[in-house]
Each structure stands twice: as structure tokens, then as C-alpha cells.
């Protein structure tokens, strides 16, 4: 039996041909295909402007830059997120205020935000983990009252929506990833949704060393860097756009199948993703009473399951000055099961069968929450 990987996706039959055609037509660096992808993503999401860049991390970095983040600025983040959300701010010389998550879901707790706001606070970053909307209405209300920008980290929530509107289009900016473990993989890559044409133009200039103008003589520079996308990546992404709907339905089916198959186990608890309200789960996430043992035993069954990444506050270069009791629940017990739209039915059912067989010896999951 070969290893059942924790993530599996098929880029489709058209993608290799699309990339080969781009190379044959000398559409290699950023150009017309990138512009086409930006326009189609804007249409897909109902967004005003989309700017593609090299990664989800640099999408965040560009959004932070345009929002005025730099030395002396502060950014409010949840403890539960991938480290890139914080690193993008720290690379710009800003400080991060890491606050706790909600007791029942690994999302920023809006009730913790006001305690972290200082005169230096420039942005709040709700992170829509695993397709869940991160209490965006409450966060926008708080941000509006204090006149603080909102940058949505939507790297795990492409196609998720809230009250009919796509996540990533509520704040001043929405940042997305096109890494390989995402719904629209381009190898690497990311993009930013912008509301105003001025922000979009500023970002496009930053993406190309701050330059503007159609010729070298006409260009007027400001500080920037090389954050350009490539048409080869754009060709790969464009070839997959028509697959997004089937991928969305597949991921929802996988989630429901796990929930039904593991519902009787007292050692496991599903971390809810409200699919009826528009959330699209990127991966199946559960809490497990004995997570480290579970990861080891599943590997012996040739099934890859993944313990979740540490809290931001666990990193020595980040830390936090705020109490974080709820976030510790997720870092200690959270586990990702095999998923991804390319995962076949047999592997999902084999994973459920293995968990049912092993979990009978596990203690009940008892959570101590704030």
C-alpha cells in the first residue's frame, strides 16, 4: 500500500498544454496572460481590481506597504495563522500585536481587538482560516470606528463567501495564495484584491521597482521591488479556472464524508466549517485527544496526517504580550486529515476505517477553554 498523502490535487489535462503554449509563444515573463488572469479573477470574485504577485506572502507584504506599514507601525493579528501573516509585517519593520482566537474556532476573537489598539495601530488582519469567515462584520465595525485599515488574509479561503459576497473583498485589501496546497495552484504565486484604483496602481508600481510610464524615458520611480508574476504561471492558473466549481464541491463532499464517518468518536471533534453559510473548506481539520500518538500511528498505517503549525506566539521572533488560552487548544489538539480535491474516494474511506480502528483506545477529548 502506498502512502495516502495529506494533500492531493490534479491541475487538469489542459494545464501542461497551456504552459507549453505560453513558452512557445514567448509569453514567459509578466505580460498579457497575467493581465488576463487578473481580469478573470476580478470577475470571479466580484472585485474592482486584482494584482498578481509572486506569493501569498508577498501579496500580504504589498498590501501592508500600500496601507502605510513600516517602522513604528503596529499590526493586529490572531495567534492562529501561518507565520507568513506576521513575517510580512516584521520584514517591513513593523510590530505585531498577537491576540487570542475565539474559544470554538481558530479565528481572531473580535472582543480582544480593542485592548490591542494603540496610536501606532495601522491595520487589523482577520485570517479566514480553512474557508471560515473571520467575524468580518464585527472586525469592520471596530476598524471603522478607529479608522484602521483591514487587510484580509484570504490565502485559505478562495471561493468562500459571506452573505453572498466573496471573502477577501470586504476590507481595503484581500490577499490570496496560489501555492500548491491551494484551490488554484500556480506552483507559487498570489494576488491582492483592491477596492480603489489608486491603491491598485500604487501596488502595480511597487511590484515593478516603483516604476511607471510606457518607456524608460517616461518612467518616474519610487521605492519598490521585483514582485512580478509570470505568464507561465498565469497560463497554469488560467487553465484551471473552469475546474474551481468541481473542486469546491469535491472539498465539501470530503468534509461531509469525514464528519459522518467519525461522528461517533469521543476522541475526535470536527472544527466546524459552516458550508451552508458559504464557507469552502480547504482541508479536513479535527481536534484529537492524543494528537502526537495519532500522527505516529496513522503514519504506521501509511496515512499522512498533519499536526497543525505552532501559534505565532510560539516563535521566538514574534511572541505576544496578551493572554492566549484559546489558541493553545488548537496548537495542542488540531490535526489535518488527507484531503484536497484530487483525493480519491477509496483513500478517504480507508482513512476513516483506520481512525475508527485506532481511536477506540484513545481517551475522550476534553477541552479546557477560557
XYZ file of C-alpha atoms in Angstrom:
370
model
C 0.000 0.000 0.000
C 1.405 3.397 -0.999
C 1.265 6.377 1.336
C -2.002 8.329 1.380
C -0.797 11.925 1.240
C -2.372 14.666 3.308
C -2.972 16.820 0.208
C -3.684 15.854 -3.376
C -4.703 17.954 -6.358
C -4.694 17.404 -10.116
C -4.044 20.504 -12.222
C -6.036 19.006 -15.106
C -5.295 17.865 -18.631
C -5.202 21.349 -20.167
C -2.624 22.897 -17.841
C 0.543 21.300 -19.333
C -0.534 22.313 -22.833
C -1.314 25.858 -21.690
C 2.123 26.283 -20.122
C 3.837 24.792 -23.177
C 1.915 27.163 -25.465
C 2.890 30.138 -23.328
C 6.565 29.203 -23.620
C 6.267 28.527 -27.363
C 4.662 31.965 -27.829
C 7.393 33.613 -25.726
C 4.846 34.550 -23.075
C 7.232 33.888 -20.228
C 7.589 36.934 -18.015
C 4.701 39.087 -16.776
C 2.523 40.207 -19.678
C -0.802 39.689 -21.395
C -1.616 36.339 -19.758
C -1.062 37.807 -16.309
C -3.390 40.686 -17.161
C -5.999 38.213 -18.413
C -5.762 36.216 -15.195
C -6.135 39.381 -13.109
C -9.250 40.386 -15.048
C -10.820 36.942 -14.788
C -10.115 36.692 -11.070
C -11.686 40.113 -10.545
C -14.797 38.931 -12.385
C -14.871 35.654 -10.449
C -14.709 37.403 -7.078
C -16.756 40.476 -7.923
C -13.701 42.600 -7.168
C -12.735 46.014 -8.501
C -9.034 45.293 -9.087
C -6.688 42.300 -8.828
C -2.880 42.489 -8.767
C -0.915 39.244 -9.155
C 2.431 38.748 -7.455
C 4.956 36.063 -6.553
C 3.323 34.501 -3.466
C 0.649 34.884 -0.826
C 3.352 36.224 1.477
C 4.259 38.981 -0.957
C 0.581 39.693 -1.533
C 0.423 40.490 2.194
C 3.675 42.460 2.060
C 2.443 44.620 -0.839
C -0.905 45.227 0.875
C 0.876 46.199 4.086
C 3.173 48.568 2.188
C 0.324 50.346 0.420
C -1.530 50.585 3.739
C 1.457 52.506 5.129
C 3.079 49.825 7.266
C 6.684 50.454 8.235
C 8.909 51.113 11.261
C 6.807 52.395 14.140
C 3.588 50.810 12.839
C 1.649 48.079 14.599
C -0.428 45.292 13.072
C -3.043 43.239 14.947
C -3.031 39.509 14.115
C -4.633 36.341 15.523
C -2.374 33.798 17.229
C -3.649 31.074 14.896
C -2.304 31.727 11.419
C 0.608 30.700 9.238
C 3.772 32.598 10.169
C 3.796 34.463 6.832
C 0.997 36.745 8.068
C 3.343 38.082 10.739
C 6.625 37.850 8.820
C 5.365 40.136 6.058
C 4.817 42.882 8.649
C 8.049 42.227 10.527
C 10.089 42.419 7.316
C 8.772 45.982 6.921
C 9.965 46.917 10.398
C 6.516 46.920 11.979
C 5.487 45.381 15.287
C 2.782 42.743 15.554
C 0.213 42.523 18.324
C -0.817 38.855 18.543
C -4.229 38.314 20.158
C -6.256 35.254 21.101
C -8.767 33.388 18.975
C -12.397 32.584 19.637
C -12.978 29.657 22.045
C -14.741 27.492 19.458
C -12.883 28.265 16.253
C -9.273 29.217 15.384
C -10.242 32.717 14.234
C -9.413 36.133 15.660
C -11.695 36.948 18.598
C -13.153 40.421 17.894
C -13.635 41.035 21.627
C -9.826 41.015 22.035
C -9.098 43.656 19.387
C -9.768 46.910 21.214
C -7.380 46.006 24.046
C -4.600 45.715 21.449
C -5.250 49.001 19.617
C -2.676 51.743 20.200
C -1.966 55.044 18.424
C 0.528 53.120 16.268
C -2.019 50.550 15.035
C -2.338 50.810 11.243
C -4.123 47.599 10.207
C -6.126 44.670 11.523
C -5.645 41.361 9.714
C -8.522 38.888 10.013
C -7.374 35.473 8.758
C -10.074 33.381 7.089
C -8.566 30.025 8.040
C -9.760 26.980 6.118
C -12.534 28.871 4.357
C -14.178 30.205 7.532
C -15.181 33.845 7.590
C -13.296 35.503 10.429
C -16.102 37.512 12.084
C -15.602 40.083 9.342
C -18.674 42.201 10.190
C -17.557 42.817 13.777
C -13.964 43.497 12.726
C -15.002 46.002 10.063
C -17.159 47.813 12.601
C -14.272 48.111 15.072
C -11.818 49.126 12.341
C -14.220 51.753 11.022
C -14.698 53.285 14.463
C -10.929 53.614 14.978
C -10.218 54.482 11.307
C -7.909 51.488 10.862
C -7.496 49.622 7.562
C -8.491 45.968 7.265
C -6.312 43.572 5.248
C -7.971 40.170 4.856
C -5.659 37.162 4.787
C -7.732 35.003 2.446
C -4.966 32.591 1.447
C -7.051 29.623 2.659
C -10.464 30.894 1.576
C -10.693 31.295 -2.188
C -14.380 30.976 -3.234
C -15.716 31.201 0.326
C -18.340 33.886 0.745
C -20.309 35.624 3.485
C -23.847 36.823 2.857
C -23.315 36.455 -0.878
C -20.020 38.378 -1.005
C -16.659 36.689 -1.529
C -14.208 36.763 1.353
C -11.259 38.973 0.511
C -13.488 41.738 -0.899
C -14.684 43.271 2.387
C -11.573 45.095 3.600
C -9.287 47.596 1.915
C -7.279 44.629 0.611
C -7.761 40.872 0.337
C -4.688 38.656 -0.047
C -4.759 35.230 -1.712
C -2.270 32.422 -2.340
C -1.736 30.253 -5.419
C 0.669 27.829 -3.754
C 0.450 24.109 -4.453
C -1.765 23.344 -1.434
C -4.472 25.765 -2.561
C -7.554 25.552 -4.799
C -5.862 27.392 -7.686
C -2.204 26.318 -7.686
C 0.320 28.037 -9.925
C 3.391 26.461 -8.324
C 3.903 29.656 -6.396
C 2.037 32.921 -6.654
C -0.545 35.111 -5.036
C -2.767 38.076 -5.710
C -4.291 41.077 -3.983
C -7.851 42.333 -4.331
C -8.007 46.135 -4.161
C -11.048 48.380 -3.916
C -9.602 51.678 -5.139
C -7.832 52.296 -8.468
C -5.244 54.401 -6.626
C -4.300 51.503 -4.353
C -4.131 49.120 -7.311
C -1.895 51.483 -9.286
C 0.367 52.043 -6.270
C 0.674 48.283 -5.851
C 1.478 47.707 -9.518
C 4.261 50.271 -9.284
C 5.661 48.683 -6.137
C 5.579 45.329 -7.946
C 7.954 46.707 -10.611
C 10.525 48.720 -8.626
C 8.121 51.638 -8.232
C 8.269 52.486 -11.943
C 5.517 53.883 -14.110
C 5.300 55.082 -17.707
C 5.420 53.292 -21.020
C 9.089 53.898 -21.802
C 12.352 54.184 -19.920
C 12.436 57.919 -20.644
C 8.940 58.477 -19.194
C 9.319 56.311 -16.105
C 9.140 58.022 -12.738
C 10.341 55.947 -9.857
C 9.576 55.470 -6.217
C 10.845 52.795 -3.859
C 9.703 49.307 -4.904
C 10.963 45.858 -5.760
C 10.566 42.968 -8.176
C 7.338 41.232 -7.179
C 6.201 40.438 -10.719
C 4.209 37.344 -11.666
C 4.955 35.340 -14.841
C 2.814 34.465 -17.825
C 3.867 30.819 -17.483
C 2.243 30.734 -14.049
C -0.723 32.677 -15.368
C -1.205 30.061 -18.112
C -1.197 27.316 -15.466
C -3.795 29.144 -13.377
C -5.997 30.150 -16.321
C -6.224 26.516 -17.436
C -7.681 25.589 -14.037
C -10.327 28.291 -13.595
C -13.061 26.093 -15.056
C -12.170 23.382 -12.510
C -12.833 25.550 -9.465
C -16.518 24.728 -9.170
C -15.959 20.965 -9.229
C -13.065 21.350 -6.774
C -15.292 23.301 -4.415
C -17.957 20.600 -4.468
C -15.348 17.882 -4.049
C -13.840 19.523 -0.976
C -17.290 19.935 0.570
C -18.051 16.251 -0.084
C -14.791 15.161 1.551
C -15.542 17.265 4.607
C -19.071 15.875 4.965
C -17.840 12.300 4.489
C -15.299 12.658 7.306
C -17.845 14.290 9.603
C -20.335 11.485 9.069
C -17.696 8.744 9.279
C -16.159 9.995 12.537
C -19.271 11.353 14.270
C -19.405 8.539 16.851
C -15.859 9.048 18.176
C -15.467 10.808 21.517
C -11.727 11.280 20.958
C -12.293 13.476 17.895
C -14.135 16.721 17.296
C -14.721 18.429 13.969
C -13.703 22.093 13.875
C -16.811 23.468 12.227
C -16.783 24.999 8.773
C -20.217 26.450 8.042
C -20.614 25.297 4.453
C -24.316 26.197 4.436
C -23.333 29.817 5.068
C -20.804 29.912 2.216
C -17.568 28.551 3.674
C -15.484 26.265 1.436
C -13.124 24.067 3.497
C -9.613 23.824 2.119
C -8.756 20.767 4.224
C -10.406 18.487 6.844
C -9.456 19.688 10.339
C -10.251 17.923 13.613
C -9.264 18.092 17.252
C -7.788 14.870 18.641
C -7.372 13.904 22.304
C -3.902 12.400 21.775
C -2.651 14.176 18.688
C 1.018 13.170 18.696
C 0.205 9.499 19.192
C -2.409 9.729 16.447
C 0.024 11.215 13.915
C 2.551 8.459 14.620
C 0.048 5.604 14.479
C -1.522 6.860 11.259
C 1.903 7.071 9.638
C 2.411 3.421 10.552
C -0.833 2.802 8.657
C 0.756 4.608 5.670
C -1.643 7.512 6.046
C -0.190 11.016 6.283
C -1.940 13.288 8.758
C -0.523 16.655 9.717
C -0.257 18.307 13.118
C -1.064 21.974 12.768
C 1.588 24.682 12.747
C 2.587 26.409 16.004
C 0.848 29.515 17.247
C 2.512 32.773 16.225
C 3.353 33.451 19.851
C 5.469 30.280 19.956
C 8.001 31.747 17.524
C 10.908 33.434 19.257
C 10.901 36.423 16.905
C 7.182 37.093 17.454
C 5.803 36.248 20.929
C 2.867 38.099 22.481
C 2.017 40.339 25.410
C -1.584 39.141 25.596
C -3.163 36.052 27.214
C -3.806 33.317 24.642
C -5.616 30.419 26.356
C -7.896 29.532 23.450
C -5.191 29.362 20.807
C -3.330 26.702 22.797
C -6.270 24.311 22.355
C -5.768 24.264 18.618
C -1.993 24.016 18.596
C -2.115 21.061 21.015
C -5.001 19.083 19.509
C -5.528 20.158 15.894
C -4.802 17.728 13.075
C -5.357 17.761 9.320
C -6.641 14.598 7.614
C -5.976 13.623 3.987
C -7.866 15.935 1.658
C -7.582 18.086 -1.415
C -9.854 17.872 -4.466
C -7.666 15.191 -6.070
C -8.044 12.753 -3.167
C -9.960 9.660 -4.308
C -12.912 8.053 -2.527
C -11.010 4.904 -1.589
C -8.347 6.847 0.305
C -10.956 8.853 2.224
C -12.802 5.689 3.275
C -9.503 3.944 4.135
C -8.569 6.861 6.383
C -11.925 6.737 8.160
C -11.609 2.978 8.660
C -8.120 3.342 10.149
C -9.232 6.099 12.530
C -12.232 4.055 13.662
C -9.974 1.102 14.372
C -7.297 3.051 16.242
C -9.418 5.569 18.127
C -11.246 3.029 20.286
C -8.224 3.104 22.629
C -7.996 6.909 22.796
C -9.220 8.934 25.778
C -12.201 11.229 25.382
C -11.418 14.693 24.109
C -11.914 17.130 26.987
C -11.139 20.774 26.256
C -10.453 23.440 28.850
C -11.447 26.784 27.380
C -11.348 30.355 28.627
